[in-house]
CSV table of C-alpha atoms in Angstrom, one decimal:
chain,number,residue,atom,x,y,z
R,1,SER,CA,-9.4,6.3,-14.4
R,2,ARG,CA,-11.7,9.1,-14.5
R,3,PRO,CA,-9.9,12.4,-14.1
R,4,VAL,CA,-10.1,14.3,-11.2
R,5,SER,CA,-13.1,16.8,-11.0
R,6,PRO,CA,-12.3,20.6,-11.0
R,7,ARG,CA,-14.9,21.0,-8.6
R,8,LEU,CA,-14.1,18.7,-5.7
R,9,ALA,CA,-16.5,17.3,-3.2
R,10,LEU,CA,-15.1,19.1,-0.2
R,11,PRO,CA,-13.2,22.2,-0.1
R,12,ARG,CA,-9.3,21.8,0.0
R,13,CYS,CA,-7.1,23.7,1.9
R,14,GLN,CA,-3.3,24.1,1.6
R,15,LEU,CA,-1.2,21.8,3.8
R,16,GLY,CA,-0.2,23.8,6.8
R,17,PRO,CA,3.4,24.4,8.2
R,18,THR,CA,2.2,22.4,11.4
R,19,ALA,CA,1.7,19.0,9.4
R,20,THR,CA,4.5,18.8,6.8
R,21,ALA,CA,5.7,20.3,3.5
R,22,MET,CA,5.0,16.8,2.1
R,23,HIS,CA,2.4,17.0,-0.9
R,24,LEU,CA,-0.2,14.1,-1.5
R,25,ASP,CA,-1.3,13.7,-5.2
R,26,ILE,CA,-4.8,13.0,-5.5
R,27,LEU,CA,-5.5,10.6,-8.3
R,28,HIS,CA,-9.1,10.1,-8.0
R,29,ASP,CA,-12.2,11.8,-6.2
R,30,SER,CA,-15.7,10.8,-6.7
R,31,ALA,CA,-18.7,9.1,-4.8
R,32,GLY,CA,-17.0,9.9,-1.4
R,33,VAL,CA,-13.7,8.0,-2.6
R,34,LEU,CA,-10.4,9.7,-2.5
R,35,ALA,CA,-7.3,7.7,-4.1
R,36,VAL,CA,-4.0,9.3,-3.0
R,37,ALA,CA,-0.5,8.5,-4.0
R,38,LYS,CA,1.0,7.6,-0.9
R,39,PRO,CA,4.9,8.2,-0.5
R,40,ALA,CA,7.1,5.4,0.8
R,41,GLY,CA,8.2,6.1,4.5
R,42,LEU,CA,4.8,7.8,5.5
R,43,ALA,CA,2.3,6.1,7.6
R,44,THR,CA,-1.0,5.3,6.5
R,45,GLN,CA,-2.4,6.2,10.1
R,46,ALA,CA,-0.4,7.2,13.1
R,47,ALA,CA,-1.0,8.5,16.7
R,48,HIS,CA,-1.9,12.4,16.9
R,49,GLY,CA,1.2,14.5,16.3
R,50,VAL,CA,3.2,12.1,13.9
R,51,PRO,CA,2.5,12.7,10.1
R,52,SER,CA,0.4,10.3,8.1
R,53,VAL,CA,-1.6,10.0,5.0
R,54,GLU,CA,-4.7,10.5,7.2
R,55,SER,CA,-3.5,13.5,9.2
R,56,LEU,CA,-2.3,15.1,6.1
R,57,MET,CA,-5.5,14.7,4.3
R,58,ARG,CA,-7.5,15.5,7.4
R,59,GLU,CA,-5.7,19.1,7.3
R,60,ARG,CA,-6.1,19.5,3.8
R,61,LEU,CA,-9.6,18.5,3.6
R,62,PHE,CA,-10.7,20.4,6.8
R,63,GLY,CA,-8.1,22.9,7.4
R,64,GLY,CA,-8.5,24.6,10.9
R,65,ALA,CA,-11.4,22.6,12.0
R,66,ALA,CA,-9.4,19.4,12.2
R,67,THR,CA,-6.9,21.5,14.2
R,68,GLY,CA,-9.3,22.7,16.6
R,69,ALA,CA,-11.0,19.7,17.0
R,70,LEU,CA,-7.8,17.9,18.0
R,71,ALA,CA,-7.0,20.9,20.3
R,72,LEU,CA,-10.3,20.1,22.3
R,73,GLY,CA,-9.3,16.5,22.5
R,74,ARG,CA,-11.9,15.2,19.6
R,75,ARG,CA,-10.0,12.1,18.1
R,76,ARG,CA,-13.1,10.6,16.2
R,77,HIS,CA,-13.3,12.3,13.2
R,78,PRO,CA,-11.8,15.6,13.8
R,79,GLY,CA,-13.1,18.3,11.6
R,80,GLY,CA,-15.6,16.0,9.4
R,81,PHE,CA,-15.6,12.3,8.2
R,82,LEU,CA,-12.6,10.6,6.7
R,83,GLY,CA,-12.5,6.8,7.0
R,84,VAL,CA,-9.3,4.8,6.2
R,85,PRO,CA,-10.8,1.4,4.8
R,86,HIS,CA,-7.5,0.5,3.2
R,87,ARG,CA,-3.9,0.6,4.5
R,88,LEU,CA,-0.4,0.4,2.9
R,89,ASP,CA,2.8,-0.6,5.0
R,90,ARG,CA,4.6,2.6,5.7
R,91,ALA,CA,8.0,1.7,3.6
R,92,VAL,CA,5.8,1.0,0.6
R,93,SER,CA,4.5,3.6,-1.9
R,94,GLY,CA,1.6,3.8,-4.3
R,95,VAL,CA,-2.4,4.2,-4.6
R,96,LEU,CA,-4.3,4.4,-1.2
R,97,LEU,CA,-8.1,4.7,-0.9
R,98,LEU,CA,-9.7,6.8,1.6
R,99,ALA,CA,-13.4,7.5,2.2
R,100,THR,CA,-14.9,11.0,2.7
R,101,THR,CA,-18.5,9.4,3.5
R,102,PRO,CA,-19.6,6.7,6.0
R,103,ARG,CA,-21.4,5.1,2.9
R,104,ALA,CA,-18.3,5.0,0.9
R,105,ALA,CA,-16.5,3.7,3.9
R,106,ARG,CA,-18.8,0.9,4.5
R,107,GLN,CA,-18.8,-0.2,1.1
R,108,LEU,CA,-15.0,0.0,0.6
R,109,SER,CA,-14.7,-2.2,3.5
R,110,ARG,CA,-17.2,-4.6,2.4
R,111,GLN,CA,-15.3,-4.9,-0.8
R,112,PHE,CA,-11.9,-5.3,0.8
R,113,GLU,CA,-13.2,-7.9,3.1
R,114,ARG,CA,-15.2,-10.1,0.2
R,115,ARG,CA,-11.9,-9.9,-1.9
R,116,HIS,CA,-13.6,-7.7,-4.6
R,117,VAL,CA,-10.7,-5.2,-4.9
R,118,GLY,CA,-8.2,-5.9,-7.5
R,119,LYS,CA,-4.5,-4.9,-6.4
R,120,THR,CA,-1.5,-4.8,-8.6
R,121,TYR,CA,1.7,-4.2,-7.3
R,122,LEU,CA,5.4,-3.8,-8.8
R,123,ALA,CA,8.3,-4.9,-6.9
R,124,VAL,CA,12.0,-4.8,-7.7
R,125,VAL,CA,13.7,-7.7,-6.3
R,126,VAL,CA,16.9,-9.3,-6.1
R,127,ALA,CA,17.3,-11.9,-8.9
R,128,GLY,CA,18.4,-14.7,-6.4
R,129,PRO,CA,20.2,-17.8,-7.6
R,130,ILE,CA,18.1,-18.7,-10.4
R,131,ALA,CA,16.7,-15.5,-11.9
R,132,PRO,CA,12.9,-16.1,-13.7
R,133,ALA,CA,12.6,-15.3,-17.3
R,134,VAL,CA,11.0,-12.1,-18.6
R,135,GLY,CA,7.1,-13.1,-19.1
R,136,GLU,CA,7.3,-16.0,-16.4
R,137,THR,CA,4.1,-16.5,-14.3
R,138,LEU,CA,4.1,-16.8,-10.9
R,139,THR,CA,2.0,-18.7,-8.4
R,140,TRP,CA,3.0,-18.3,-4.6
R,141,HIS,CA,1.0,-20.4,-2.4
R,142,ASP,CA,1.8,-20.5,1.5
R,143,LEU,CA,0.8,-20.1,5.2
R,144,ILE,CA,1.9,-17.0,6.6
R,145,ARG,CA,2.2,-16.1,10.5
R,146,LYS,CA,2.8,-13.2,12.6
R,147,LEU,CA,6.0,-13.5,15.1
R,148,ARG,CA,4.8,-12.9,18.3
R,149,ASP,CA,5.8,-9.6,20.0
R,150,GLN,CA,7.5,-8.5,16.6
R,151,PRO,CA,6.5,-6.2,13.8
R,152,ARG,CA,7.0,-8.8,11.0
R,153,ALA,CA,5.7,-12.3,9.7
R,154,GLU,CA,7.4,-15.7,8.6
R,155,ILE,CA,6.7,-18.7,6.4
R,156,VAL,CA,5.0,-21.6,8.0
R,157,GLN,CA,7.6,-24.4,7.0
R,158,PRO,CA,5.9,-28.1,6.5
R,159,ASP,CA,7.5,-29.5,9.7
R,160,THR,CA,6.3,-26.4,11.8
R,161,GLU,CA,3.7,-27.2,14.5
R,162,PRO,CA,0.4,-25.4,13.2
R,163,THR,CA,-1.0,-22.9,15.2
R,164,THR,CA,-4.3,-20.9,15.2
R,165,GLY,CA,-2.5,-17.9,13.7
R,166,ASP,CA,-1.2,-19.7,10.5
R,167,ARG,CA,-3.0,-17.8,7.5
R,168,GLU,CA,-3.2,-18.8,3.9
R,169,ALA,CA,-1.5,-16.6,1.4
R,170,ILE,CA,-1.9,-16.4,-2.1
R,171,THR,CA,-0.2,-14.3,-4.9
R,172,THR,CA,0.0,-14.6,-8.7
R,173,GLY,CA,2.1,-12.5,-10.8
R,174,ARG,CA,4.4,-12.2,-13.9
R,175,VAL,CA,8.2,-11.1,-14.7
R,176,ARG,CA,8.0,-7.7,-16.3
R,177,ALA,CA,12.0,-7.4,-17.1
R,178,THR,CA,15.3,-7.9,-15.8
R,179,ALA,CA,18.2,-5.5,-15.1
R,180,GLN,CA,21.6,-6.6,-14.1
R,181,ASP,CA,21.0,-8.4,-11.0
R,182,THR,CA,17.4,-7.2,-10.2
R,183,VAL,CA,14.0,-8.2,-11.6
R,184,LEU,CA,10.9,-6.3,-11.7
R,185,LEU,CA,7.8,-8.1,-10.5
R,186,GLU,CA,4.0,-7.7,-11.4
R,187,LEU,CA,2.1,-9.2,-8.3
R,188,HIS,CA,-1.5,-9.7,-7.4
R,189,PRO,CA,-2.2,-10.6,-3.9
R,190,ARG,CA,-5.2,-12.9,-3.5
R,191,THR,CA,-5.4,-12.7,0.1
R,192,GLY,CA,-4.1,-9.8,2.3
R,193,ARG,CA,-1.7,-11.0,4.8
R,194,MET,CA,0.8,-9.1,6.7
R,195,HIS,CA,3.8,-8.0,4.8
R,196,GLN,CA,2.6,-10.9,2.3
R,197,LEU,CA,4.4,-10.0,-0.7
R,198,ARG,CA,7.6,-9.1,1.3
R,199,VAL,CA,7.8,-12.4,3.2
R,200,GLN,CA,6.9,-14.9,0.1
R,201,ALA,CA,9.5,-12.8,-2.2
R,202,ALA,CA,12.0,-13.2,0.2
R,203,ALA,CA,11.3,-17.1,1.0
R,204,ARG,CA,11.9,-17.6,-2.7
R,205,GLY,CA,15.5,-16.0,-2.6
R,206,MET,CA,14.2,-12.6,-4.2
R,207,PRO,CA,13.5,-10.1,-1.4
R,208,VAL,CA,12.5,-6.7,-2.3
R,209,LEU,CA,15.2,-4.2,-2.7
R,210,GLY,CA,15.5,-1.6,0.4
R,211,ASP,CA,13.5,-4.5,2.7
R,212,VAL,CA,16.6,-5.2,5.4
R,213,MET,CA,13.8,-6.7,7.5
R,214,TYR,CA,13.5,-9.6,5.1
R,215,GLY,CA,17.0,-9.8,3.8
R,216,GLY,CA,16.9,-7.4,1.0
R,217,ARG,CA,20.2,-5.2,0.6
R,218,SER,CA,19.6,-1.2,1.3
R,219,LEU,CA,18.9,1.1,-1.3
R,220,ALA,CA,21.4,4.1,-2.2
R,221,PRO,CA,22.2,6.2,0.9
R,222,ALA,CA,20.5,9.2,-0.7
R,223,SER,CA,17.1,8.0,-0.5
R,224,GLU,CA,17.5,6.3,2.8
R,225,PRO,CA,16.7,8.2,5.8
R,226,SER,CA,18.3,7.4,9.4
R,227,ASP,CA,15.3,5.9,10.9
R,228,GLU,CA,14.5,2.6,9.8
R,229,ARG,CA,11.2,3.0,9.7
R,230,THR,CA,11.2,5.6,7.1
R,231,ARG,CA,13.5,4.0,4.7
R,232,PRO,CA,11.7,3.3,1.2
R,233,ILE,CA,11.6,-0.5,-0.3
R,234,ALA,CA,10.9,-1.1,-3.9
R,235,LEU,CA,7.2,-2.0,-3.4
R,236,HIS,CA,4.9,0.1,-4.9
R,237,ALA,CA,0.9,-0.2,-5.0
R,238,TRP,CA,0.5,0.6,-8.7
R,239,ARG,CA,-3.0,-0.2,-9.6
R,240,ILE,CA,-6.3,-0.8,-7.9
R,241,GLU,CA,-9.6,-1.8,-9.1
R,242,PHE,CA,-12.9,-1.5,-7.1
R,243,THR,CA,-16.5,-0.7,-7.3
R,244,ASN,CA,-18.1,2.8,-7.5
R,245,PRO,CA,-20.3,3.1,-4.0
R,246,GLU,CA,-23.0,4.8,-6.0
R,247,THR,CA,-22.9,3.9,-9.5
R,248,GLY,CA,-21.6,0.4,-9.0
R,249,LEU,CA,-19.5,0.6,-12.2
R,250,PRO,CA,-16.0,-0.5,-11.9
R,251,ILE,CA,-13.1,2.1,-11.3
R,252,ALA,CA,-9.3,1.4,-11.8
R,253,VAL,CA,-6.7,3.9,-10.5
R,254,THR,CA,-3.3,3.7,-11.5
R,255,CYS,CA,-0.3,5.4,-9.7
R,256,PRO,CA,3.4,5.9,-11.0
R,257,PRO,CA,6.2,4.6,-9.2
R,258,PRO,CA,8.7,7.0,-7.5
R,259,ALA,CA,11.0,8.8,-9.5
R,260,TYR,CA,14.2,7.4,-7.9
R,261,GLN,CA,16.1,4.2,-8.4
R,262,PRO,CA,15.6,1.5,-8.8
R,263,TRP,CA,12.6,2.5,-10.3
R,264,THR,CA,13.9,4.6,-13.0
R,265,THR,CA,16.0,1.6,-14.1
R,266,TYR,CA,12.5,0.4,-15.5
R,267,THR,CA,11.0,3.2,-16.6
R,268,GLY,CA,10.3,1.6,-20.2
R,269,HIS,CA,8.7,-1.3,-18.6
R,270,ILE,CA,6.2,0.1,-16.5
């Protein structure tokens, strides 16, 4: 990734006490595209008053102008334009793309819709009954459906009655390393279904660590808040590849994994 320019496109303000003390690292800033490092447990977007990547970046970009606009009831781009063409689950960490111009937002949305964006995730999973070997390649091809009235999804079994909500889910990847009873996977989702990687890994007896919703065991209590929605899971959006909206040139941005377990176990393999 091209380093962040010392002269950013818009004036940045310090995060105010009304938002949160959480700091969001900017990994890339050019042509109206911002790549930020989203921490696990922080929503990409949320209702007014709930901290999210969008609200923190809006305050950082526009400062008091955003606060004032919200106070006047302006919910559409308060303070200035900030598009959110990309989302990560709240429990997931990693690189997230935002747009500071309408053109960049349109271009990025089109790239996501046409599957022209390359996404690489890292996941630490339970080894399962038959641990895969280091270097082994993976191809997961399933049908996934969202469960009605529940914030989760499931694999459609072959003997299950098909529904209009069934969606094809394809993921490729490889085994990077193993340690004790866990495995470090590199995963490339070729489709973008709800909880795709989490559901597919769990269906193969390798739930993501911390992902209690899909059968994973909890992470260490020190890194596990009491609010289940904010508990981190060991799934990280490590790298994203897209096209610069202005030049058409390819851009790749990488985000280091969090500096806590189980990621630190695999430091030498990332």
